[in-house]
Coordinates of C-alpha atoms in Angstrom, one line a residue:
X1 CA 26.2 56.6 81.7
X2 CA 29.6 57.0 84.4
X3 CA 28.8 59.5 86.7
X4 CA 30.3 62.7 86.1
X5 CA 30.1 65.0 89.0
X6 CA 27.3 67.7 89.3
X7 CA 28.1 71.4 88.7
X8 CA 31.2 72.7 90.9
X9 CA 30.8 76.2 93.0
X10 CA 29.9 78.9 90.4
X11 CA 33.1 80.9 91.8
X12 CA 35.3 78.1 91.2
X13 CA 38.5 79.3 89.0
X14 CA 38.3 78.1 85.0
X15 CA 34.3 78.8 85.2
X16 CA 34.2 82.5 85.7
X17 CA 35.2 84.9 82.9
X18 CA 37.9 87.1 84.3
X19 CA 40.9 87.2 81.9
X20 CA 41.7 89.6 78.9
X21 CA 42.8 87.3 76.1
X22 CA 46.0 87.7 74.1
X23 CA 45.7 86.2 70.3
X24 CA 48.6 84.8 68.6
X25 CA 47.8 83.8 64.9
X26 CA 49.3 81.5 62.2
X27 CA 52.2 79.4 64.3
X28 CA 53.1 76.4 62.4
X29 CA 52.7 73.3 64.5
X30 CA 53.9 71.0 61.5
X31 CA 54.0 70.0 57.8
X32 CA 51.5 68.0 56.4
X33 CA 51.8 66.2 52.5
X34 CA 49.1 67.0 50.0
X35 CA 48.7 66.1 46.5
X36 CA 49.2 62.2 47.6
X37 CA 48.8 59.4 44.9
X38 CA 48.9 56.1 46.5
X39 CA 52.4 54.5 45.6
X40 CA 54.1 57.5 44.6
X41 CA 53.7 59.6 48.2
X42 CA 52.7 63.4 48.2
X43 CA 53.5 65.8 45.8
X44 CA 54.3 68.8 47.9
X45 CA 54.1 69.7 51.7
X46 CA 52.7 72.6 53.6
X47 CA 52.4 74.1 56.7
X48 CA 49.9 73.2 59.4
X49 CA 48.6 76.4 61.1
X50 CA 47.0 77.3 64.8
X51 CA 46.2 80.3 66.6
X52 CA 46.7 80.5 70.2
X53 CA 44.4 82.5 72.8
X54 CA 46.0 83.0 75.9
X55 CA 44.8 84.4 79.1
X56 CA 45.9 87.9 80.4
X57 CA 46.5 87.7 84.2
X58 CA 48.1 87.1 87.2
X59 CA 50.8 84.8 85.1
X60 CA 50.3 82.1 87.2
X61 CA 51.4 78.8 84.9
X62 CA 50.7 76.2 84.4
X63 CA 47.2 76.4 82.9
X64 CA 44.9 73.5 81.7
X65 CA 44.8 73.6 77.8
X66 CA 42.0 73.2 75.0
X67 CA 42.8 72.4 71.4
X68 CA 39.9 72.8 69.1
X69 CA 39.1 71.5 65.1
X70 CA 36.6 73.0 63.3
X71 CA 33.9 71.6 61.3
X72 CA 32.8 71.4 57.7
X73 CA 32.5 67.9 56.3
X74 CA 36.4 67.4 56.0
X75 CA 35.8 70.4 53.2
X76 CA 34.8 73.3 54.5
X77 CA 35.7 75.6 57.6
X78 CA 38.7 77.5 59.2
X79 CA 40.2 77.9 62.3
X80 CA 39.2 81.3 62.1
X81 CA 35.4 82.6 62.2
X82 CA 33.4 80.4 59.8
X83 CA 30.0 80.6 58.0
X84 CA 28.5 77.9 55.8
X85 CA 25.8 79.4 53.6
X86 CA 22.7 78.1 53.5
X87 CA 22.7 76.5 56.8
X88 CA 22.3 77.4 60.2
X89 CA 25.1 79.0 62.3
X90 CA 27.2 77.3 64.8
X91 CA 29.4 78.6 66.9
X92 CA 33.0 78.8 65.6
X93 CA 35.9 77.1 67.2
X94 CA 37.8 80.5 67.2
X95 CA 34.7 81.8 69.5
X96 CA 35.1 79.1 72.1
X97 CA 38.9 79.1 72.5
X98 CA 38.6 83.3 73.0
X99 CA 35.6 82.2 75.7
X100 CA 37.6 79.5 77.5
X101 CA 40.7 81.8 77.5
X102 CA 38.6 84.2 79.6
X103 CA 38.2 81.7 81.9
X104 CA 42.3 80.7 82.4
X105 CA 42.8 78.0 79.6
X106 CA 45.5 78.6 77.3
X107 CA 43.5 77.5 73.9
X108 CA 44.4 76.3 70.2
X109 CA 42.3 76.5 67.2
X110 CA 43.8 74.5 64.8
X111 CA 43.9 74.0 61.2
X112 CA 44.0 70.4 59.5
X113 CA 44.3 68.8 55.6
X114 CA 41.1 68.7 53.8
X115 CA 39.9 66.2 51.2
X116 CA 40.0 68.5 48.3
X117 CA 44.2 68.5 49.3
X118 CA 44.5 64.9 48.6
X119 CA 46.2 64.5 51.8
X120 CA 48.8 62.2 52.6
X121 CA 47.4 59.7 55.2
X122 CA 50.5 58.9 56.7
X123 CA 52.1 55.9 58.2
X124 CA 49.9 55.3 61.5
X125 CA 46.9 54.1 60.2
X126 CA 44.0 53.9 62.6
X127 CA 41.1 52.4 60.3
X128 CA 41.2 48.6 59.5
X129 CA 41.6 47.7 56.3
X130 CA 38.1 48.2 54.2
X131 CA 36.4 49.5 57.0
X132 CA 33.0 51.3 55.7
X133 CA 32.7 54.8 56.1
X134 CA 29.3 56.5 55.8
X135 CA 30.0 59.6 53.1
X136 CA 26.3 61.2 53.2
X137 CA 27.5 64.5 54.5
X138 CA 30.4 64.5 52.6
X139 CA 29.1 64.0 49.4
X140 CA 26.1 66.4 50.1
X141 CA 28.7 69.1 50.7
X142 CA 30.7 67.5 47.4
X143 CA 27.9 68.6 45.6
X144 CA 27.3 71.7 46.8
X145 CA 30.8 72.3 45.9
X146 CA 30.4 71.2 42.5
X147 CA 32.7 67.9 42.9
X148 CA 31.9 64.3 42.1
X149 CA 31.0 62.1 45.0
X150 CA 34.3 60.9 46.8
X151 CA 35.7 57.4 46.8
X152 CA 35.7 55.1 50.1
X153 CA 39.9 55.4 49.5
X154 CA 39.4 59.6 49.1
X155 CA 37.4 59.2 52.8
X156 CA 39.9 56.7 54.5
X157 CA 42.9 59.1 53.4
X158 CA 41.0 62.4 54.6
X159 CA 40.2 60.8 58.1
X160 CA 44.0 59.3 58.6
X161 CA 45.2 62.7 57.7
X162 CA 43.0 65.1 59.7
X163 CA 43.8 62.4 62.4
X164 CA 47.5 63.0 62.0
X165 CA 46.9 66.5 62.2
X166 CA 45.1 66.7 65.6
X167 CA 48.0 64.5 67.3
X168 CA 50.4 66.7 65.7
X169 CA 48.7 69.7 67.2
X170 CA 48.6 68.1 70.5
X171 CA 52.2 66.8 70.6
X172 CA 53.3 70.2 69.5
X173 CA 51.4 71.7 72.6
X174 CA 53.2 69.5 74.8
X175 CA 56.6 69.9 73.4
X176 CA 56.2 73.8 74.2
X177 CA 54.3 73.2 77.6
X178 CA 56.4 75.5 79.3
X179 CA 56.8 78.1 76.7
X180 CA 53.0 78.5 76.5
X181 CA 52.3 77.8 80.6
X182 CA 50.5 74.3 80.0
X183 CA 49.9 71.5 82.4
X184 CA 50.6 68.5 80.2
X185 CA 48.2 66.4 82.6
X186 CA 45.6 68.8 81.9
X187 CA 45.3 68.6 78.0
X188 CA 41.8 68.4 76.1
X189 CA 41.1 68.3 72.6
X190 CA 37.9 68.6 70.8
X191 CA 35.6 70.2 68.0
X192 CA 32.3 70.2 65.7
X193 CA 31.6 67.7 63.2
X194 CA 34.4 66.6 61.3
X195 CA 36.7 68.3 64.2
X196 CA 34.9 66.1 66.4
X197 CA 35.4 63.1 64.9
X198 CA 39.1 63.9 64.3
X199 CA 39.3 64.7 68.2
X200 CA 37.7 61.4 69.1
X201 CA 39.7 59.2 66.4
X202 CA 43.0 60.9 68.0
X203 CA 42.0 60.7 71.5
X204 CA 40.8 56.9 71.4
X205 CA 42.4 55.4 68.1
X206 CA 45.8 57.4 67.9
X207 CA 45.9 57.4 71.7
X208 CA 46.9 61.0 71.7
X209 CA 47.9 62.1 75.5
X210 CA 44.6 64.0 76.5
X211 CA 43.0 64.0 79.4
X212 CA 39.6 64.9 77.7
X213 CA 37.6 64.8 74.8
X214 CA 34.5 67.6 73.8
X215 CA 32.8 66.1 70.7
X216 CA 30.0 68.6 69.1
X217 CA 27.9 66.6 66.9
X218 CA 30.5 64.1 66.0
X219 CA 30.8 60.1 66.4
X220 CA 33.8 57.4 66.3
X221 CA 32.8 54.2 64.5
X222 CA 32.1 51.1 65.8
X223 CA 34.9 49.1 64.3
X224 CA 37.1 51.7 65.4
X225 CA 36.2 51.5 69.3
X226 CA 35.9 47.7 68.8
X227 CA 39.4 47.1 67.8
X228 CA 41.1 50.5 69.6
X229 CA 39.2 51.3 72.9
X230 CA 38.8 48.1 74.8
X231 CA 38.3 46.9 78.4
X232 CA 40.9 48.4 80.9
X233 CA 42.2 50.8 78.1
X234 CA 43.6 53.9 79.5
X235 CA 41.1 56.5 78.2
X236 CA 40.2 59.9 78.6
X237 CA 36.6 61.3 79.3
X238 CA 34.7 62.2 77.1
X239 CA 31.6 65.0 76.3
X240 CA 29.6 64.5 73.6
X241 CA 26.7 66.5 72.2
X242 CA 24.1 66.0 69.5
X243 CA 21.4 67.7 68.2
X244 CA 17.6 66.3 68.6
X245 CA 17.4 66.4 64.5
X246 CA 21.1 65.9 64.0
X247 CA 22.4 64.1 61.3
X248 CA 21.3 60.5 60.8
X249 CA 25.3 59.4 61.0
X250 CA 25.3 61.3 64.3
X251 CA 22.3 60.1 65.9
X252 CA 22.4 56.6 64.6
X253 CA 26.0 55.9 66.5
X254 CA 25.2 58.0 69.8
X255 CA 23.6 54.7 71.6
X256 CA 26.4 52.4 70.2
X257 CA 29.4 55.1 71.5
X258 CA 27.7 55.3 74.7
X259 CA 26.8 51.8 75.4
X260 CA 30.6 50.7 74.4
X261 CA 32.4 53.6 76.4
X262 CA 30.1 52.4 79.4
X263 CA 31.1 48.9 78.7
X264 CA 34.9 49.8 78.7
X265 CA 34.9 52.1 81.5
X266 CA 35.4 55.6 79.8
X267 CA 33.9 58.2 81.7
X268 CA 31.7 60.1 79.6
X269 CA 28.6 62.0 79.3
X270 CA 26.0 62.4 76.5
X271 CA 24.0 65.5 75.8
X272 CA 21.4 66.1 73.4
X273 CA 20.6 70.0 72.6
X274 CA 16.8 70.1 72.4
X275 CA 15.0 71.3 69.2
X276 CA 18.6 71.5 67.8
X277 CA 19.7 69.9 64.2
X278 CA 23.6 69.8 63.4
X279 CA 24.3 73.4 64.4
X280 CA 23.9 74.7 67.1
X281 CA 25.5 77.9 69.0
X282 CA 27.5 78.0 72.6
X283 CA 24.6 79.2 74.3
X284 CA 22.1 76.8 73.3
X285 CA 20.3 75.3 76.5
X286 CA 20.9 71.8 77.3
X287 CA 20.3 69.9 80.9
X288 CA 22.8 69.0 83.5
X289 CA 22.8 65.0 84.7
X290 CA 20.9 66.4 87.9
X291 CA 18.2 67.7 85.5
X292 CA 18.9 71.7 85.7
X293 CA 19.3 73.5 82.9
X294 CA 22.5 75.5 81.6
X295 CA 24.1 76.1 78.0
X296 CA 26.6 74.4 76.2
X297 CA 29.5 76.3 76.9
X298 CA 28.8 76.2 80.7
X299 CA 28.1 72.3 80.2
X300 CA 31.7 72.0 78.7
X301 CA 33.4 74.0 81.5
X302 CA 31.8 72.5 84.2
X303 CA 32.7 68.8 82.3
X304 CA 36.6 70.1 82.2
X305 CA 36.4 71.8 85.9
X306 CA 35.5 68.2 86.8
X307 CA 37.5 65.9 84.5
X308 CA 41.0 67.7 84.5
X309 CA 40.7 68.3 88.3
X310 CA 41.0 71.8 88.1
X311 CA 39.7 72.3 91.8
X312 CA 42.8 70.3 92.5
X313 CA 45.0 72.5 90.7
X314 CA 43.8 75.6 92.3
X315 CA 45.0 74.3 95.7
X316 CA 48.5 72.9 94.3
X317 CA 48.9 76.3 93.2
X318 CA 47.6 78.3 96.2

C-alpha cells in the first residue's frame, strides 16, 4: 500500500459538518442512447439526470466536488434513496451526498443507463475485444427480476455505457464549475457496487479528469488495469472498501487491484469492513492505517481531505 497520511486535525474545514444543504433535483447532464442494436444504433435517446447538493454558508468558492453513482448490479437503484428488498441495506449515494455537502463539498448523485434499457455502448471503448466478464451477481439480480441470464455483449455494452455516463457527468461538472462553485482540480468520483465499478472504470480506463476515486465494494478488472493503467500513468488516488464477507467477485479482485496500484504508483488505501457482506452503512466501523477506529464516512472524509489537498485550499482562501 502506498501510504496515505494519518488523520488530519478534527477541526479542519471539510471535516466538520457545519453547513445547511440546498438540494436541486433532476438536472440534465447529457443524453444517452437506449434500445441499442448492433449495426443499427440506438432506437432513441433519454435525458441523463443528476441531483445537486450544495452547502449553504459563507459563499466561499471554489469548493471540492464529489460525484457519486448508485449500485444495483446495473439493473436496480436510483440517484435518490433506494432499498433492495430481501437484502441488507446500504447507505444511499444521496445520503452520502447530503452528508458531504454538510462538510462543504458540492455533491452530485447521478443517474446512468441500466442493462434493461439496452444502452448504446458509445464510440470510446475501454474493454478489450472479447474481455471476459463475471456476471454472477448480474444474473442473480436478473433472476430476481424475472429476466434471463445476460449475454457477454449485453454486459460489455452496459459497462461501456455506464462508464460513458459517469465520464459525461464529470465533464458536465467541470464545464459548469463556475456556476456550481467547484474547484476543477479537486473533483472526486465514486459509488457503490456497480456505481463503484463505473467510477473506477471512468477514472482509470476512460481517464476522466478526477483527483480521487472512492469505491464502496467495487472493482476494476485485471485486463482493464493491464491495458490502461501502466507505469508512470497520471492517475487519481483510490480508496477502496470491501466487506469481509463481500461477493466473491469483489473479494477475489482486491489483492490484484492493490498489487497493480502499488506496482504502477497509484496512491491507494484498501479498507476491509469487518463482519460486513456486500452491503454496509456509512457508520460501519473500520480501521485507519494507524490502527485507530473510525467509521466508513469519516474514513472517506479524511482520505479526500488528504488527497484533494484541502488544507492547502483553506490556506489559499484565507
